[in-house]
CSV table of C-alpha atoms in Angstrom, one decimal:
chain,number,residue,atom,x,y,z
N,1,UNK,CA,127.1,149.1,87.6
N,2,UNK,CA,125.7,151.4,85.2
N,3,UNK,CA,122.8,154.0,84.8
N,4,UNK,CA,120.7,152.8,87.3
N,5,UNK,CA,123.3,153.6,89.6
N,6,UNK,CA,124.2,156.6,88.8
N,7,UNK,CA,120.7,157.6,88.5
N,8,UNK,CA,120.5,156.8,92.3
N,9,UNK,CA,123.5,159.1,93.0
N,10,UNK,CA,122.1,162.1,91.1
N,11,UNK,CA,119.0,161.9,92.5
N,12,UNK,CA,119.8,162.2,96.6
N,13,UNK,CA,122.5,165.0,95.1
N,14,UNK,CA,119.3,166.3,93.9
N,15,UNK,CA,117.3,166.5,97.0
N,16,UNK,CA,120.0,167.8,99.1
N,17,UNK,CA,120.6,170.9,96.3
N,18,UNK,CA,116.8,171.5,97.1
N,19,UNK,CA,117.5,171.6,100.6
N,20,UNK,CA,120.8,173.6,100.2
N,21,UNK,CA,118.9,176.0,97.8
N,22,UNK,CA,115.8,176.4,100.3
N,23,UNK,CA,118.3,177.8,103.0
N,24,UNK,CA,120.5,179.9,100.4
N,25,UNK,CA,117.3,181.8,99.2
N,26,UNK,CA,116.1,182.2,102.6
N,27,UNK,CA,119.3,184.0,103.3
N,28,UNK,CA,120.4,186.1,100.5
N,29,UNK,CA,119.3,187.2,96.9
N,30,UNK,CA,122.6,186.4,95.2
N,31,UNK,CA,123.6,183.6,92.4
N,32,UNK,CA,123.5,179.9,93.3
N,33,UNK,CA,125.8,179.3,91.2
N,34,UNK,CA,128.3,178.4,93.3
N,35,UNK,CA,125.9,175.6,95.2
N,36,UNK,CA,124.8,174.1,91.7
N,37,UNK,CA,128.9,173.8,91.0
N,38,UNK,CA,129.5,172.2,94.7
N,39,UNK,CA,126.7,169.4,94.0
N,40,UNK,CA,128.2,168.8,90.3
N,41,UNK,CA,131.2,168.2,92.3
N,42,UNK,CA,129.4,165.9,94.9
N,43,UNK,CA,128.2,163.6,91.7
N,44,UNK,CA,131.6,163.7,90.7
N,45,UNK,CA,133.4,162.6,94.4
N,46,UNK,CA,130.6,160.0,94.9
N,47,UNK,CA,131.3,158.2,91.1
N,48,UNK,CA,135.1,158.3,92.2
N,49,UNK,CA,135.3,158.1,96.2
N,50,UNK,CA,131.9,156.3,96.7
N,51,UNK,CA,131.1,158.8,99.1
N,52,UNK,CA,128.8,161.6,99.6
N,53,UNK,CA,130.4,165.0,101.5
N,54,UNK,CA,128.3,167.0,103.1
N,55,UNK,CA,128.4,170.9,101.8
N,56,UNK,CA,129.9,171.9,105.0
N,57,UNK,CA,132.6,169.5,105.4
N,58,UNK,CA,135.7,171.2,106.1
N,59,UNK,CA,138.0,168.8,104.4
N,60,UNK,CA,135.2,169.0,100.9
N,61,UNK,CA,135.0,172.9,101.1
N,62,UNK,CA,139.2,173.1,101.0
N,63,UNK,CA,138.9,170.2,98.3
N,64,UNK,CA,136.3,172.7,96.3
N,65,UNK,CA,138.3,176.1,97.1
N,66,UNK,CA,141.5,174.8,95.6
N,67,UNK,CA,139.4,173.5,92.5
N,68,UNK,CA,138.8,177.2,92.0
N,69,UNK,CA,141.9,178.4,92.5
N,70,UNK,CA,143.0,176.1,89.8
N,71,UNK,CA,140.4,177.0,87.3
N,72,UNK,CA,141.2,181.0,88.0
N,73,UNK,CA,144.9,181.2,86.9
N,74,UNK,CA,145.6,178.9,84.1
N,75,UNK,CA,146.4,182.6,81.8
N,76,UNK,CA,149.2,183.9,84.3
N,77,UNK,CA,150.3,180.5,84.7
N,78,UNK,CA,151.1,179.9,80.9
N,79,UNK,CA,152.6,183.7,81.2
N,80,UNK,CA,154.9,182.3,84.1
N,81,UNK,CA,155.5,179.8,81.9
N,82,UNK,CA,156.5,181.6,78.6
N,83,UNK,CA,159.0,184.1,80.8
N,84,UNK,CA,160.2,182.1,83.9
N,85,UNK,CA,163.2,183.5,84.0
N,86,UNK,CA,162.0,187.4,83.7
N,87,UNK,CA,159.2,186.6,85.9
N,88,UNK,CA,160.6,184.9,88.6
N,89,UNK,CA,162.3,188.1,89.9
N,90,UNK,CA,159.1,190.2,89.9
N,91,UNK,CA,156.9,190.9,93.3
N,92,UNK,CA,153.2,190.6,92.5
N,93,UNK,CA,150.3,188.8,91.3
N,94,UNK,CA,152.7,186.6,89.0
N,95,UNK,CA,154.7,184.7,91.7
N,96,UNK,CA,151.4,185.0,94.1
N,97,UNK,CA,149.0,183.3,91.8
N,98,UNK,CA,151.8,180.6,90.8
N,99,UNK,CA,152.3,180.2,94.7
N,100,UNK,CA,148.5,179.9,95.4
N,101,UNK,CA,148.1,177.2,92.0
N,102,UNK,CA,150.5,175.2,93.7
N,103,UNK,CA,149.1,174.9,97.1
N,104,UNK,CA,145.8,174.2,95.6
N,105,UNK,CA,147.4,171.5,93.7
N,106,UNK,CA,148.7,170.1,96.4
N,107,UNK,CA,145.6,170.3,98.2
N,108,UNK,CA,143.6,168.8,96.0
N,109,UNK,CA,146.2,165.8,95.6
N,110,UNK,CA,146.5,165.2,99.5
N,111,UNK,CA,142.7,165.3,99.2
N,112,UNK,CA,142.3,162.8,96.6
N,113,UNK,CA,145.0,160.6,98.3
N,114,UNK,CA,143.4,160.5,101.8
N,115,UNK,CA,140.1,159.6,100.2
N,116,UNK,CA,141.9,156.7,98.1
N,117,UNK,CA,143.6,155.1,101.2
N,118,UNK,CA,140.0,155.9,103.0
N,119,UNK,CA,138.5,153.8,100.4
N,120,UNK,CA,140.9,150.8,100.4
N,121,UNK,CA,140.5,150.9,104.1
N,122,UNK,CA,137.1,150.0,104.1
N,123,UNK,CA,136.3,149.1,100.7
N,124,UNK,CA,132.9,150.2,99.9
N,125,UNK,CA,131.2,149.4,97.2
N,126,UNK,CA,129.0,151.7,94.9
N,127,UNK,CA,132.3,153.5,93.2
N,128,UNK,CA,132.8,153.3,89.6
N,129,UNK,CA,136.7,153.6,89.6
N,130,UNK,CA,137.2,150.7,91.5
N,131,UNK,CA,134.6,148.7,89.9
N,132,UNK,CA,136.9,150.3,86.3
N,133,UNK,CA,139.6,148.7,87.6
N,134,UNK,CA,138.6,145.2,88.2
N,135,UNK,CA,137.1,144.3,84.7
């Protein structure tokens, strides 16, 4: 385990980014940034699953959406927070984005979870956090 590894990983995200990036350009003029973020994520998944998703996995792209979801409302969620009581009984974005934060949390856990049993099931090697957890 160690850089060498990881190096590996980084590397075949690499070439599929190219790949991704080829056909993004060829079909629109807009910001890759969202393509860059989804094979920073794919590093990430890889170190802890010890698996590679492909960027049109259905199970990876819910995995991703609910990330984003998370990452969008953390202000109206600390407002929630600071007047439950007064905001509870308002309609609007309030109760909506706390609804959507947690089905994305949820999401995201049921992910995680089904790739951890997935994992244990047929234990392959390559992941860091199992690796962690031996030594």
């Amino acid at each position: 385990m160690g850089k060498n590894k990881l190096e590996g990983m980084v590397i075949e995200e690499s070439q599929h980014l190219i790949e991704a990036l080829k056909i993004f350009y060829m079909k629109s003029n807009e910001s890759p940034n969202e393509i860059i973020t989804t094979a920073t994520t794919n590093i990430i998944c890889q170190m802890a699953f010890g698996i590679r998703f492909n960027y049109m996995d259905k199970s990876f792209q819910e995995f991703f959406a609910a990330f984003k979801q998370i990452f969008k409302s953390p202000m109206m969620l600390n407002f929630r927070n600071f007047l439950p009581k007064f905001i509870r009984h308002l309609p609007g974005i309030y109760n909506d984005t706390f609804e959507k934060y947690v089905k994305s949390h949820d999401t995201i856990k049921k992910f995680c979870s089904f790739q951890i049993e997935r994992y244990k099931t047929f234990m392959k090697s390559g992941s860091y956090v199992p690796a962690e957890m031996e030594e």
